[in-house]
Every structure is written in structure tokens, then in C-alpha cells.
mmCIF file with all atom_site columns, C-alpha atoms in Angstrom:
data_model
loop_
_atom_site.group_PDB
_atom_site.id
_atom_site.type_symbol
_atom_site.label_atom_id
_atom_site.label_alt_id
_atom_site.label_comp_id
_atom_site.label_asym_id
_atom_site.label_entity_id
_atom_site.label_seq_id
_atom_site.pdbx_PDB_ins_code
_atom_site.Cartn_x
_atom_site.Cartn_y
_atom_site.Cartn_z
_atom_site.occupancy
_atom_site.B_iso_or_equiv
_atom_site.pdbx_formal_charge
_atom_site.auth_seq_id
_atom_site.auth_comp_id
_atom_site.auth_asym_id
_atom_site.auth_atom_id
_atom_site.pdbx_PDB_model_num
ATOM 1   C CA . UNK U 1 1   ? 128.412 143.523 84.891 1.00 0.00 ? 1   UNK U CA 1
ATOM 2   C CA . UNK U 1 2   ? 128.302 141.079 82.009 1.00 0.00 ? 2   UNK U CA 1
ATOM 3   C CA . UNK U 1 3   ? 131.355 138.967 81.213 1.00 0.00 ? 3   UNK U CA 1
ATOM 4   C CA . UNK U 1 4   ? 130.918 139.634 77.480 1.00 0.00 ? 4   UNK U CA 1
ATOM 5   C CA . UNK U 1 5   ? 131.472 143.357 78.103 1.00 0.00 ? 5   UNK U CA 1
ATOM 6   C CA . UNK U 1 6   ? 134.825 142.562 79.676 1.00 0.00 ? 6   UNK U CA 1
ATOM 7   C CA . UNK U 1 7   ? 135.791 140.098 76.921 1.00 0.00 ? 7   UNK U CA 1
ATOM 8   C CA . UNK U 1 8   ? 135.067 142.721 74.255 1.00 0.00 ? 8   UNK U CA 1
ATOM 9   C CA . UNK U 1 9   ? 137.549 145.199 75.729 1.00 0.00 ? 9   UNK U CA 1
ATOM 10  C CA . UNK U 1 10  ? 141.119 145.554 74.497 1.00 0.00 ? 10  UNK U CA 1
ATOM 11  C CA . UNK U 1 11  ? 143.665 144.215 76.975 1.00 0.00 ? 11  UNK U CA 1
ATOM 12  C CA . UNK U 1 12  ? 144.785 147.782 77.776 1.00 0.00 ? 12  UNK U CA 1
ATOM 13  C CA . UNK U 1 13  ? 141.239 148.656 78.894 1.00 0.00 ? 13  UNK U CA 1
ATOM 14  C CA . UNK U 1 14  ? 141.022 145.502 81.002 1.00 0.00 ? 14  UNK U CA 1
ATOM 15  C CA . UNK U 1 15  ? 144.366 146.441 82.551 1.00 0.00 ? 15  UNK U CA 1
ATOM 16  C CA . UNK U 1 16  ? 143.034 149.918 83.417 1.00 0.00 ? 16  UNK U CA 1
ATOM 17  C CA . UNK U 1 17  ? 140.006 148.391 85.129 1.00 0.00 ? 17  UNK U CA 1
ATOM 18  C CA . UNK U 1 18  ? 142.209 146.013 87.113 1.00 0.00 ? 18  UNK U CA 1
ATOM 19  C CA . UNK U 1 19  ? 144.460 148.857 88.221 1.00 0.00 ? 19  UNK U CA 1
ATOM 20  C CA . UNK U 1 20  ? 141.429 150.959 89.195 1.00 0.00 ? 20  UNK U CA 1
ATOM 21  C CA . UNK U 1 21  ? 140.320 148.084 91.433 1.00 0.00 ? 21  UNK U CA 1
ATOM 22  C CA . UNK U 1 22  ? 143.830 148.029 92.969 1.00 0.00 ? 22  UNK U CA 1
ATOM 23  C CA . UNK U 1 23  ? 144.564 144.485 91.820 1.00 0.00 ? 23  UNK U CA 1
ATOM 24  C CA . UNK U 1 24  ? 148.216 143.653 92.446 1.00 0.00 ? 24  UNK U CA 1
ATOM 25  C CA . UNK U 1 25  ? 150.783 142.443 89.883 1.00 0.00 ? 25  UNK U CA 1
ATOM 26  C CA . UNK U 1 26  ? 148.626 143.397 86.895 1.00 0.00 ? 26  UNK U CA 1
ATOM 27  C CA . UNK U 1 27  ? 151.679 143.932 84.696 1.00 0.00 ? 27  UNK U CA 1
ATOM 28  C CA . UNK U 1 28  ? 152.457 140.212 84.793 1.00 0.00 ? 28  UNK U CA 1
ATOM 29  C CA . UNK U 1 29  ? 148.953 138.961 84.021 1.00 0.00 ? 29  UNK U CA 1
ATOM 30  C CA . UNK U 1 30  ? 147.440 137.854 80.723 1.00 0.00 ? 30  UNK U CA 1
ATOM 31  C CA . UNK U 1 31  ? 144.019 139.181 79.699 1.00 0.00 ? 31  UNK U CA 1
ATOM 32  C CA . UNK U 1 32  ? 142.239 136.071 80.964 1.00 0.00 ? 32  UNK U CA 1
ATOM 33  C CA . UNK U 1 33  ? 143.954 136.352 84.362 1.00 0.00 ? 33  UNK U CA 1
ATOM 34  C CA . UNK U 1 34  ? 143.087 140.050 84.550 1.00 0.00 ? 34  UNK U CA 1
ATOM 35  C CA . UNK U 1 35  ? 139.436 139.321 83.768 1.00 0.00 ? 35  UNK U CA 1
ATOM 36  C CA . UNK U 1 36  ? 139.289 136.593 86.431 1.00 0.00 ? 36  UNK U CA 1
ATOM 37  C CA . UNK U 1 37  ? 140.865 138.931 89.009 1.00 0.00 ? 37  UNK U CA 1
ATOM 38  C CA . UNK U 1 38  ? 138.378 141.690 88.133 1.00 0.00 ? 38  UNK U CA 1
ATOM 39  C CA . UNK U 1 39  ? 135.411 139.331 88.400 1.00 0.00 ? 39  UNK U CA 1
ATOM 40  C CA . UNK U 1 40  ? 136.691 137.947 91.701 1.00 0.00 ? 40  UNK U CA 1
ATOM 41  C CA . UNK U 1 41  ? 137.206 141.429 93.156 1.00 0.00 ? 41  UNK U CA 1
ATOM 42  C CA . UNK U 1 42  ? 133.801 142.679 92.000 1.00 0.00 ? 42  UNK U CA 1
ATOM 43  C CA . UNK U 1 43  ? 132.027 139.550 93.235 1.00 0.00 ? 43  UNK U CA 1
ATOM 44  C CA . UNK U 1 44  ? 133.642 139.917 96.672 1.00 0.00 ? 44  UNK U CA 1
ATOM 45  C CA . UNK U 1 45  ? 132.360 143.510 96.712 1.00 0.00 ? 45  UNK U CA 1
ATOM 46  C CA . UNK U 1 46  ? 128.838 142.154 96.172 1.00 0.00 ? 46  UNK U CA 1
ATOM 47  C CA . UNK U 1 47  ? 128.485 143.022 92.491 1.00 0.00 ? 47  UNK U CA 1
ATOM 48  C CA . UNK U 1 48  ? 126.633 140.521 90.324 1.00 0.00 ? 48  UNK U CA 1
ATOM 49  C CA . UNK U 1 49  ? 128.469 139.139 87.295 1.00 0.00 ? 49  UNK U CA 1
ATOM 50  C CA . UNK U 1 50  ? 126.563 137.534 84.422 1.00 0.00 ? 50  UNK U CA 1
ATOM 51  C CA . UNK U 1 51  ? 127.658 135.393 81.494 1.00 0.00 ? 51  UNK U CA 1
ATOM 52  C CA . UNK U 1 52  ? 126.068 133.451 78.682 1.00 0.00 ? 52  UNK U CA 1
ATOM 53  C CA . UNK U 1 53  ? 126.934 130.748 76.208 1.00 0.00 ? 53  UNK U CA 1
ATOM 54  C CA . UNK U 1 54  ? 125.835 127.572 74.492 1.00 0.00 ? 54  UNK U CA 1
ATOM 55  C CA . UNK U 1 55  ? 125.803 124.562 76.797 1.00 0.00 ? 55  UNK U CA 1
ATOM 56  C CA . UNK U 1 56  ? 127.766 121.412 76.076 1.00 0.00 ? 56  UNK U CA 1
ATOM 57  C CA . UNK U 1 57  ? 127.011 118.594 78.511 1.00 0.00 ? 57  UNK U CA 1
ATOM 58  C CA . UNK U 1 58  ? 129.773 116.032 78.909 1.00 0.00 ? 58  UNK U CA 1
ATOM 59  C CA . UNK U 1 59  ? 129.230 112.285 79.568 1.00 0.00 ? 59  UNK U CA 1
ATOM 60  C CA . UNK U 1 60  ? 129.818 112.774 83.325 1.00 0.00 ? 60  UNK U CA 1
ATOM 61  C CA . UNK U 1 61  ? 126.702 114.977 83.560 1.00 0.00 ? 61  UNK U CA 1
ATOM 62  C CA . UNK U 1 62  ? 128.316 118.373 84.024 1.00 0.00 ? 62  UNK U CA 1
ATOM 63  C CA . UNK U 1 63  ? 128.688 120.928 81.280 1.00 0.00 ? 63  UNK U CA 1
ATOM 64  C CA . UNK U 1 64  ? 130.411 124.049 80.075 1.00 0.00 ? 64  UNK U CA 1
ATOM 65  C CA . UNK U 1 65  ? 129.128 127.193 78.427 1.00 0.00 ? 65  UNK U CA 1
ATOM 66  C CA . UNK U 1 66  ? 130.934 127.508 75.098 1.00 0.00 ? 66  UNK U CA 1
ATOM 67  C CA . UNK U 1 67  ? 131.413 130.774 73.249 1.00 0.00 ? 67  UNK U CA 1
ATOM 68  C CA . UNK U 1 68  ? 131.083 131.687 69.572 1.00 0.00 ? 68  UNK U CA 1
ATOM 69  C CA . UNK U 1 69  ? 134.342 133.626 70.049 1.00 0.00 ? 69  UNK U CA 1
ATOM 70  C CA . UNK U 1 70  ? 136.134 130.260 70.175 1.00 0.00 ? 70  UNK U CA 1
ATOM 71  C CA . UNK U 1 71  ? 133.901 128.577 67.564 1.00 0.00 ? 71  UNK U CA 1
ATOM 72  C CA . UNK U 1 72  ? 132.160 126.743 70.429 1.00 0.00 ? 72  UNK U CA 1
ATOM 73  C CA . UNK U 1 73  ? 135.275 124.676 71.134 1.00 0.00 ? 73  UNK U CA 1
ATOM 74  C CA . UNK U 1 74  ? 136.683 124.085 74.617 1.00 0.00 ? 74  UNK U CA 1
ATOM 75  C CA . UNK U 1 75  ? 138.665 126.983 76.031 1.00 0.00 ? 75  UNK U CA 1
ATOM 76  C CA . UNK U 1 76  ? 139.933 128.220 79.369 1.00 0.00 ? 76  UNK U CA 1
ATOM 77  C CA . UNK U 1 77  ? 137.178 130.883 79.366 1.00 0.00 ? 77  UNK U CA 1
ATOM 78  C CA . UNK U 1 78  ? 134.369 128.303 79.477 1.00 0.00 ? 78  UNK U CA 1
ATOM 79  C CA . UNK U 1 79  ? 131.994 128.436 82.429 1.00 0.00 ? 79  UNK U CA 1
ATOM 80  C CA . UNK U 1 80  ? 131.294 125.264 84.402 1.00 0.00 ? 80  UNK U CA 1
ATOM 81  C CA . UNK U 1 81  ? 127.708 124.085 84.936 1.00 0.00 ? 81  UNK U CA 1
ATOM 82  C CA . UNK U 1 82  ? 127.283 121.495 87.700 1.00 0.00 ? 82  UNK U CA 1
ATOM 83  C CA . UNK U 1 83  ? 125.327 118.248 87.237 1.00 0.00 ? 83  UNK U CA 1
ATOM 84  C CA . UNK U 1 84  ? 122.779 119.435 89.811 1.00 0.00 ? 84  UNK U CA 1
ATOM 85  C CA . UNK U 1 85  ? 122.092 122.589 87.760 1.00 0.00 ? 85  UNK U CA 1
ATOM 86  C CA . UNK U 1 86  ? 121.786 120.497 84.584 1.00 0.00 ? 86  UNK U CA 1
ATOM 87  C CA . UNK U 1 87  ? 119.173 118.277 86.279 1.00 0.00 ? 87  UNK U CA 1
ATOM 88  C CA . UNK U 1 88  ? 117.358 121.071 88.144 1.00 0.00 ? 88  UNK U CA 1
ATOM 89  C CA . UNK U 1 89  ? 116.727 123.100 84.994 1.00 0.00 ? 89  UNK U CA 1
ATOM 90  C CA . UNK U 1 90  ? 116.435 120.124 82.595 1.00 0.00 ? 90  UNK U CA 1
ATOM 91  C CA . UNK U 1 91  ? 119.278 121.477 80.469 1.00 0.00 ? 91  UNK U CA 1
ATOM 92  C CA . UNK U 1 92  ? 120.488 119.902 77.239 1.00 0.00 ? 92  UNK U CA 1
ATOM 93  C CA . UNK U 1 93  ? 123.475 120.285 74.937 1.00 0.00 ? 93  UNK U CA 1
ATOM 94  C CA . UNK U 1 94  ? 122.831 123.211 72.608 1.00 0.00 ? 94  UNK U CA 1
ATOM 95  C CA . UNK U 1 95  ? 120.753 125.225 75.080 1.00 0.00 ? 95  UNK U CA 1
ATOM 96  C CA . UNK U 1 96  ? 121.572 128.927 75.249 1.00 0.00 ? 96  UNK U CA 1
ATOM 97  C CA . UNK U 1 97  ? 122.127 129.677 78.935 1.00 0.00 ? 97  UNK U CA 1
ATOM 98  C CA . UNK U 1 98  ? 122.597 132.981 80.737 1.00 0.00 ? 98  UNK U CA 1
ATOM 99  C CA . UNK U 1 99  ? 123.028 133.436 84.444 1.00 0.00 ? 99  UNK U CA 1
ATOM 100 C CA . UNK U 1 100 ? 124.979 134.795 87.350 1.00 0.00 ? 100 UNK U CA 1
ATOM 101 C CA . UNK U 1 101 ? 128.480 133.391 87.756 1.00 0.00 ? 101 UNK U CA 1
ATOM 102 C CA . UNK U 1 102 ? 130.727 133.115 90.762 1.00 0.00 ? 102 UNK U CA 1
ATOM 103 C CA . UNK U 1 103 ? 134.355 132.309 91.319 1.00 0.00 ? 103 UNK U CA 1
ATOM 104 C CA . UNK U 1 104 ? 135.251 128.755 92.404 1.00 0.00 ? 104 UNK U CA 1
ATOM 105 C CA . UNK U 1 105 ? 135.093 128.081 96.136 1.00 0.00 ? 105 UNK U CA 1
ATOM 106 C CA . UNK U 1 106 ? 138.083 126.600 97.950 1.00 0.00 ? 106 UNK U CA 1
ATOM 107 C CA . UNK U 1 107 ? 138.602 123.051 96.770 1.00 0.00 ? 107 UNK U CA 1
ATOM 108 C CA . UNK U 1 108 ? 136.535 123.530 93.616 1.00 0.00 ? 108 UNK U CA 1
ATOM 109 C CA . UNK U 1 109 ? 138.278 122.934 90.337 1.00 0.00 ? 109 UNK U CA 1
ATOM 110 C CA . UNK U 1 110 ? 136.094 125.161 88.163 1.00 0.00 ? 110 UNK U CA 1
#
């Protein structure tokens, strides 16, 4: 699954997918929360989830994938890229990056 496919869906379609996966309390969730719950459920089931975006590296060395949907400005949908990944792949601000994503582990902020 690619995150962009999920983002492109109308909220009613995202809601249907969440209900099909038996995610609880879907009626109270916003689209972003529904998408996160779907990704989390699918990832736990072993399904790979991919995303892409344009990298912005912040002064602390980590970065976020920004989306043209938000005019490349910061948003809650941005995907975190760790400093070790930035160094390992010699990434720079403006690079187009695509890869497998995962949900944050316990204690991780992003």
C-alpha cells in the first residue's frame, strides 16, 4: 500500500476501509487519525506501507518529508526521517525520497 493512495480517498472511503479492518471508534476519528489507524493495523499484519515526499532537513539533523498537497509546508502528515538515515544515505534538503514507513515505537515522538 502507498500512503498517497489513502490520502487521495474521500473521508467516507477511508472510513469504510477502517471499518473493514475492524478499527474501533471510527465515527469519532478525523481522516488523519483514520489513516494512521489503518496504516498501524496493516503494518502489524505484516503489510508494507510506502510513502514519498520532498525532504526538508532541520538544523538538528533530522528531517521531514513534505508534500505538495500542503505546498511543502509543515503539516501533521509529514513523515519523520532520522539523523542516522540522513547521514547513511547522504540526503539533502530538496531530495525526493520514497520508502517504507512504520508507526512510531513506544517512546518515539514521530
